[in-house]
Short mmCIF file of C-alpha atoms in Angstrom, two decimals:
data_model
loop_
_atom_site.label_atom_id
_atom_site.label_comp_id
_atom_site.label_asym_id
_atom_site.label_seq_id
_atom_site.Cartn_x
_atom_site.Cartn_y
_atom_site.Cartn_z
CA MET A 1 18.72 -25.08 -1.92
CA ALA A 2 19.32 -21.95 -3.78
CA HIS A 3 20.50 -18.87 -1.69
CA ASN A 4 20.36 -15.11 -2.44
CA ILE A 5 23.66 -13.43 -3.42
CA PHE A 6 22.16 -10.08 -4.31
CA LYS A 7 23.13 -8.14 -1.07
CA GLY A 8 24.47 -4.81 -0.64
CA LEU A 9 24.34 -1.92 -3.24
CA GLY A 10 22.72 -3.29 -6.39
CA ILE A 11 22.31 -0.78 -9.29
CA ALA A 12 19.10 -0.82 -11.12
CA LEU A 13 21.07 0.14 -14.22
CA ILE A 14 19.81 2.86 -16.57
CA THR A 15 20.17 2.78 -20.50
CA PRO A 16 21.98 5.53 -22.05
CA PHE A 17 20.96 6.82 -25.35
CA GLN A 18 22.46 9.55 -27.86
CA GLU A 19 20.91 12.54 -28.91
CA ASP A 20 19.28 10.60 -31.89
CA GLY A 21 17.69 8.14 -29.72
CA SER A 22 19.77 5.03 -30.33
CA VAL A 23 21.38 3.23 -27.50
CA ASP A 24 24.69 4.86 -26.15
CA TYR A 25 26.70 1.48 -25.71
CA LYS A 26 30.29 3.76 -25.00
CA ALA A 27 28.45 5.87 -22.33
CA LEU A 28 27.02 2.28 -20.71
CA ILE A 29 30.60 0.98 -20.37
CA ARG A 30 31.84 4.16 -18.80
CA LEU A 31 28.95 4.09 -16.52
CA VAL A 32 29.44 0.45 -15.28
CA GLU A 33 33.10 0.96 -14.51
CA TYR A 34 32.34 4.18 -12.76
CA GLN A 35 29.68 1.85 -10.35
CA LEU A 36 32.20 -1.13 -10.39
CA ASN A 37 35.02 1.31 -9.05
CA ASN A 38 32.47 3.12 -6.23
CA GLY A 39 31.03 0.24 -4.65
CA ALA A 40 28.38 -1.65 -6.61
CA ASP A 41 27.93 -5.23 -5.32
CA PHE A 42 25.57 -6.26 -7.92
CA PHE A 43 23.81 -5.05 -11.04
CA CYS A 44 20.07 -5.55 -12.09
CA ILE A 45 19.79 -5.06 -15.79
CA LEU A 46 16.93 -4.72 -18.32
CA ALA A 47 14.44 -3.83 -15.97
CA THR A 48 12.20 -0.72 -15.17
CA THR A 49 14.88 2.12 -14.64
CA GLY A 50 16.38 0.57 -17.93
CA GLU A 51 13.51 1.66 -20.29
CA THR A 52 13.16 -1.99 -20.86
CA PRO A 53 9.74 -1.83 -22.96
CA THR A 54 11.05 0.49 -25.11
CA LEU A 55 14.32 -1.63 -26.29
CA THR A 56 14.15 -3.89 -29.23
CA ALA A 57 15.03 -7.42 -28.82
CA GLU A 58 18.15 -6.83 -30.55
CA GLU A 59 19.08 -3.93 -28.05
CA LYS A 60 18.35 -6.28 -25.20
CA GLN A 61 20.33 -8.94 -26.37
CA LYS A 62 23.32 -6.60 -27.11
CA ILE A 63 23.13 -4.54 -23.62
CA LYS A 64 23.08 -7.95 -21.87
CA ASP A 65 25.88 -9.40 -23.75
CA LEU A 66 27.90 -6.24 -23.26
CA ILE A 67 27.32 -6.02 -19.48
CA VAL A 68 28.21 -9.75 -18.85
CA ASP A 69 31.74 -9.59 -20.73
CA LEU A 70 32.31 -6.26 -19.33
CA VAL A 71 31.48 -7.55 -15.62
CA GLY A 72 33.46 -10.47 -16.12
CA GLY A 73 32.19 -12.14 -13.02
CA ARG A 74 33.31 -9.46 -10.61
CA VAL A 75 29.77 -9.01 -9.25
CA PRO A 76 26.57 -10.96 -9.52
CA ILE A 77 24.06 -9.71 -12.65
CA LEU A 78 20.37 -9.99 -11.92
CA MET A 79 18.15 -9.65 -15.11
CA GLY A 80 14.44 -8.48 -15.57
CA CYS A 81 12.21 -11.28 -16.82
CA GLY A 82 8.60 -10.69 -16.00
CA GLY A 83 5.12 -9.98 -17.47
CA ASN A 84 1.36 -10.36 -17.56
CA ASN A 85 1.37 -13.46 -19.64
CA THR A 86 2.45 -16.65 -17.45
CA ALA A 87 3.00 -18.69 -20.11
CA ALA A 88 5.04 -16.35 -22.11
CA VAL A 89 7.46 -15.61 -19.39
CA VAL A 90 7.81 -19.42 -18.52
CA GLU A 91 8.67 -19.67 -22.31
CA GLU A 92 11.43 -17.00 -22.25
CA LEU A 93 12.55 -18.59 -19.23
CA LYS A 94 12.95 -21.86 -20.74
CA ASN A 95 14.35 -20.78 -24.40
CA GLY A 96 16.02 -17.21 -23.54
CA ASP A 97 19.39 -16.32 -23.38
CA PHE A 98 20.49 -16.49 -19.73
CA ARG A 99 24.47 -17.19 -20.14
CA GLY A 100 26.48 -15.06 -17.54
CA ILE A 101 23.13 -14.28 -15.65
CA ASP A 102 23.17 -14.99 -11.85
CA GLY A 103 19.44 -14.77 -10.89
CA VAL A 104 16.48 -13.08 -12.78
CA LEU A 105 14.24 -10.45 -11.40
CA SER A 106 10.31 -11.13 -12.13
CA VAL A 107 7.79 -8.21 -11.51
CA CYS A 108 4.25 -8.98 -10.22
CA PRO A 109 1.81 -9.10 -13.33
CA TYR A 110 0.43 -5.68 -14.20
CA TYR A 111 -2.72 -4.61 -15.84
CA ASN A 112 -4.82 -7.87 -15.42
CA LYS A 113 -4.54 -7.43 -11.67
CA PRO A 114 -4.98 -11.11 -10.58
CA SER A 115 -5.79 -12.42 -6.84
CA GLN A 116 -3.36 -13.46 -4.52
CA GLU A 117 -3.81 -17.12 -5.66
CA GLY A 118 -3.39 -16.24 -9.20
CA LEU A 119 -0.01 -14.10 -8.10
CA TYR A 120 1.13 -17.55 -6.03
CA GLN A 121 0.37 -19.57 -9.17
CA HIS A 122 2.17 -17.22 -11.59
CA PHE A 123 5.50 -17.11 -9.36
CA LYS A 124 5.29 -21.00 -8.63
CA ALA A 125 5.20 -21.71 -12.49
CA ILE A 126 7.95 -19.06 -13.00
CA ALA A 127 10.31 -20.65 -10.42
CA ALA A 128 9.87 -24.04 -11.89
CA ALA A 129 10.62 -22.90 -15.40
CA THR A 130 14.22 -22.05 -14.43
CA LYS A 131 17.35 -23.27 -12.41
CA LEU A 132 18.20 -19.77 -11.94
CA PRO A 133 17.48 -18.10 -8.32
CA VAL A 134 14.31 -15.98 -8.76
CA VAL A 135 13.80 -12.60 -6.86
CA LEU A 136 10.33 -11.23 -6.74
CA TYR A 137 9.26 -7.77 -7.61
CA ASN A 138 6.71 -6.20 -5.82
CA VAL A 139 5.82 -2.59 -6.87
CA PRO A 140 2.22 -2.13 -6.45
CA GLY A 141 2.54 1.53 -7.74
CA ARG A 142 3.34 0.41 -11.06
CA THR A 143 1.39 -2.88 -11.42
CA GLY A 144 -2.04 -2.23 -9.79
CA VAL A 145 -1.79 -5.04 -7.39
CA ASN A 146 0.06 -5.72 -4.24
CA LEU A 147 1.82 -9.11 -3.58
CA LYS A 148 0.77 -9.39 0.12
CA ALA A 149 3.33 -10.43 2.73
CA GLU A 150 1.52 -14.05 3.44
CA THR A 151 1.63 -14.88 -0.31
CA THR A 152 5.50 -13.73 -0.34
CA VAL A 153 6.01 -16.02 2.46
CA ARG A 154 4.22 -18.82 1.16
CA LEU A 155 6.13 -18.64 -1.95
CA ALA A 156 9.24 -18.53 -0.05
CA HIS A 157 8.66 -21.72 1.78
CA ASP A 158 7.23 -23.51 -1.20
CA CYS A 159 9.82 -22.69 -4.18
CA PRO A 160 13.38 -23.46 -3.08
CA ASN A 161 14.88 -21.28 -5.80
CA ILE A 162 12.61 -18.10 -4.87
CA VAL A 163 15.52 -16.44 -3.17
CA ALA A 164 14.47 -12.93 -2.17
CA ILE A 165 12.06 -10.24 -3.00
CA LYS A 166 12.47 -6.50 -4.01
CA GLU A 167 9.93 -4.93 -2.09
CA ALA A 168 8.80 -1.28 -3.19
CA SER A 169 5.16 -1.37 -1.75
CA GLY A 170 6.38 1.35 0.26
CA ASN A 171 4.55 -0.20 3.23
CA LEU A 172 7.05 -1.02 6.00
CA GLU A 173 4.43 -2.76 8.43
CA GLN A 174 4.34 -5.26 5.47
CA VAL A 175 8.07 -5.49 5.04
CA ASP A 176 8.37 -6.56 8.67
CA GLU A 177 5.76 -9.00 8.25
CA ILE A 178 7.69 -10.58 5.69
CA ILE A 179 11.02 -10.59 7.46
CA LYS A 180 9.14 -11.79 10.77
CA ASN A 181 7.73 -14.89 8.92
CA LYS A 182 10.13 -15.85 6.21
CA PRO A 183 12.45 -18.74 6.13
CA ARG A 184 16.14 -17.90 6.79
CA SER A 185 17.03 -18.87 3.28
CA PHE A 186 14.99 -15.94 1.91
CA ASP A 187 15.85 -12.19 2.05
CA VAL A 188 14.21 -8.93 1.44
CA ILE A 189 15.60 -6.19 -0.61
CA SER A 190 14.73 -2.86 -0.41
CA GLY A 191 13.26 -0.93 -3.81
CA ASP A 192 12.96 2.39 -2.52
CA ASP A 193 15.84 4.51 -2.39
CA ALA A 194 14.23 6.69 0.21
CA LEU A 195 13.26 3.70 2.49
CA THR A 196 16.55 1.81 2.35
CA PHE A 197 17.92 2.88 5.69
CA PRO A 198 14.60 1.87 7.50
CA MET A 199 14.37 -1.34 5.87
CA ILE A 200 17.71 -2.21 6.12
CA SER A 201 16.99 -1.52 9.83
CA CYS A 202 14.33 -3.78 9.97
CA GLY A 203 16.53 -6.66 8.53
CA ALA A 204 16.42 -6.36 4.72
CA VAL A 205 20.03 -7.20 3.18
CA GLY A 206 20.61 -4.11 0.66
CA VAL A 207 18.78 -2.04 -2.15
CA ILE A 208 18.07 -2.26 -5.91
CA SER A 209 18.91 1.39 -6.27
CA VAL A 210 18.19 4.36 -8.67
CA ILE A 211 20.50 6.77 -6.95
CA GLY A 212 23.16 4.48 -6.88
CA ASN A 213 23.38 4.89 -10.56
CA ALA A 214 24.86 8.40 -9.91
CA LEU A 215 26.16 8.01 -6.31
CA PRO A 216 27.03 4.62 -5.69
CA ARG A 217 30.18 5.46 -3.54
CA GLU A 218 28.10 7.66 -1.14
CA PHE A 219 25.03 5.05 -1.25
CA SER A 220 27.19 2.08 -0.74
CA LYS A 221 28.76 3.56 2.07
CA MET A 222 25.46 3.79 4.02
CA ILE A 223 24.53 0.53 3.60
CA ARG A 224 28.02 -0.89 4.61
CA LEU A 225 28.00 1.24 7.81
CA GLN A 226 24.36 0.00 8.91
CA MET A 227 25.42 -3.76 8.05
CA LEU A 228 28.49 -3.08 10.88
CA GLY A 229 25.86 -1.43 13.31
CA GLU A 230 27.21 2.00 12.74
CA TYR A 231 23.44 3.40 12.50
CA ASP A 232 24.53 7.11 13.40
CA GLY A 233 27.02 7.53 10.32
CA ALA A 234 24.42 5.63 8.18
CA ARG A 235 21.69 7.96 9.31
CA LYS A 236 23.65 11.22 8.36
CA ILE A 237 24.34 9.80 4.95
CA HIS A 238 20.55 8.70 4.44
CA HIS A 239 19.45 12.42 5.73
CA ARG A 240 21.95 14.16 3.19
CA PHE A 241 20.09 12.81 0.18
CA THR A 242 16.53 13.23 1.54
CA ASP A 243 15.66 15.87 -0.77
CA LEU A 244 17.37 14.19 -3.63
CA PHE A 245 15.52 11.23 -3.24
CA SER A 246 12.05 12.93 -3.87
CA LEU A 247 13.38 14.91 -6.64
CA LEU A 248 14.55 11.74 -8.54
CA PHE A 249 10.97 10.61 -9.13
CA VAL A 250 8.84 13.78 -9.07
CA ASP A 251 8.77 13.55 -12.89
CA GLY A 252 9.04 9.82 -13.04
CA ASN A 253 11.95 7.14 -13.32
CA PRO A 254 14.62 7.28 -14.57
CA ALA A 255 14.15 10.82 -15.66
CA GLY A 256 15.57 12.08 -12.53
CA VAL A 257 18.49 9.85 -12.31
CA LYS A 258 19.36 10.66 -16.06
CA ALA A 259 19.19 14.20 -15.30
CA MET A 260 21.75 13.78 -12.44
CA LEU A 261 24.16 11.66 -14.61
CA HIS A 262 23.67 14.49 -17.41
CA GLU A 263 24.85 17.26 -14.87
CA MET A 264 27.84 14.80 -14.05
CA GLY A 265 28.79 14.56 -17.47
CA TYR A 266 28.12 10.52 -18.03
CA ILE A 267 25.33 10.77 -20.50
CA GLU A 268 22.91 12.60 -22.77
CA ASN A 269 19.98 13.47 -21.03
CA VAL A 270 17.62 11.31 -23.57
CA LEU A 271 14.57 9.22 -22.65
CA ARG A 272 12.49 7.32 -25.07
CA LEU A 273 8.85 8.20 -25.49
CA PRO A 274 6.33 8.03 -23.55
CA LEU A 275 9.09 9.04 -21.02
CA VAL A 276 10.37 12.50 -21.31
CA PRO A 277 13.37 14.28 -19.76
CA THR A 278 12.55 15.85 -16.03
CA ARG A 279 11.18 19.48 -16.01
CA ILE A 280 13.69 22.45 -15.94
CA SER A 281 12.53 23.63 -12.30
CA THR A 282 13.26 20.03 -10.87
CA LEU A 283 16.75 19.83 -12.79
CA GLN A 284 17.67 23.28 -11.40
CA ARG A 285 16.80 22.13 -7.83
CA MET A 286 18.87 19.00 -8.31
CA SER A 287 21.68 20.94 -9.66
CA GLU A 288 21.73 23.14 -6.39
CA ILE A 289 21.38 20.40 -4.02
CA MET A 290 24.30 18.52 -5.76
CA LYS A 291 26.47 21.58 -5.37
CA GLU A 292 25.58 21.84 -2.07
CA LEU A 293 26.39 18.24 -1.13
CA LYS A 294 29.86 18.91 -3.46
CA ILE A 295 28.70 16.29 -5.84
#
C-alpha cells in the first residue's frame, strides 16, 4: 500500500517571469535553492500558484525537468495533474512524462460542478490510471464544488494509492471529520497558510504553502515546533504572520507572494494575464510589515 511522503513544509512553487513575460529559469533556480536551504520538505510544482494554465506545454516540460534535476532527490516532488475532463486527465497520467515525480496533486473538477458520486468516480478513475501516490486537492473557492468529508474518506478507503488530501475548504469542522474517520494510511495537508496552525493542531501533517516561497525558514520552524508539541512557540510565529496571510491573497494568488519575493530581490514582479500584480497600496502595507518583522 502506498503511503504519504508529503509532510512538513511543502512549497506551492511560483513561476518567475522576466519583464518580457518569458519564464525566468535563472530566478527559478535561485528560488528553489533558497527554499531547499531554508527548510522546504517537499515541492508542489505546476499547480495553481505556478500559474500553470498560462504556461505552454514546452514551458511546463522544461520547468518540470529543471526542478527534477535541481532537486536531485533531496526532497519529494508533487506535480499538479487535474482537470474537469476525467478522460483527459487519465490520458495524461497514462502517457505523460512523470520521471522524477513522486506523486500527483489532482484538483477537484471545476466549472462543471459534479455531484459527490461524480467526484468519487472521477478520482477513482485517476487513482486507477497511475501507480504514483495521489493527493486530492479540495479548494471549493476556486472550483465551485466541495469534496465532502464522507467522499474523501470513501476514496481514502477504496483507493490504496490515494494517500492524502490538500484541504483548502476553510472548514475546520470538515477537516476534523476527515481526520476522525480516515484510515491510518491517509493524511490531511493544509492548503491554507492562515489555517495551518489550527489544522496541524487537529492532526494535519503539514502544508502546501504559498508564503513558504518567501519565508520557508520561519514557516517550517512553526511546523516543526508543532510536531514536537511546542505549541506556544509555534503560536507566536503563527501570530507574527497573521497580517501577511491576509495581504497575500487580497489581490489574488500568486500576486501577493510575487510582490513579497520582488521586495526581497528574488524575482521580477510579473504575472501573466489574466492575473496582474498586487495593488500599490497592498504592496506598501506588505513592505511595512516585512520591515517590522525584519525580513
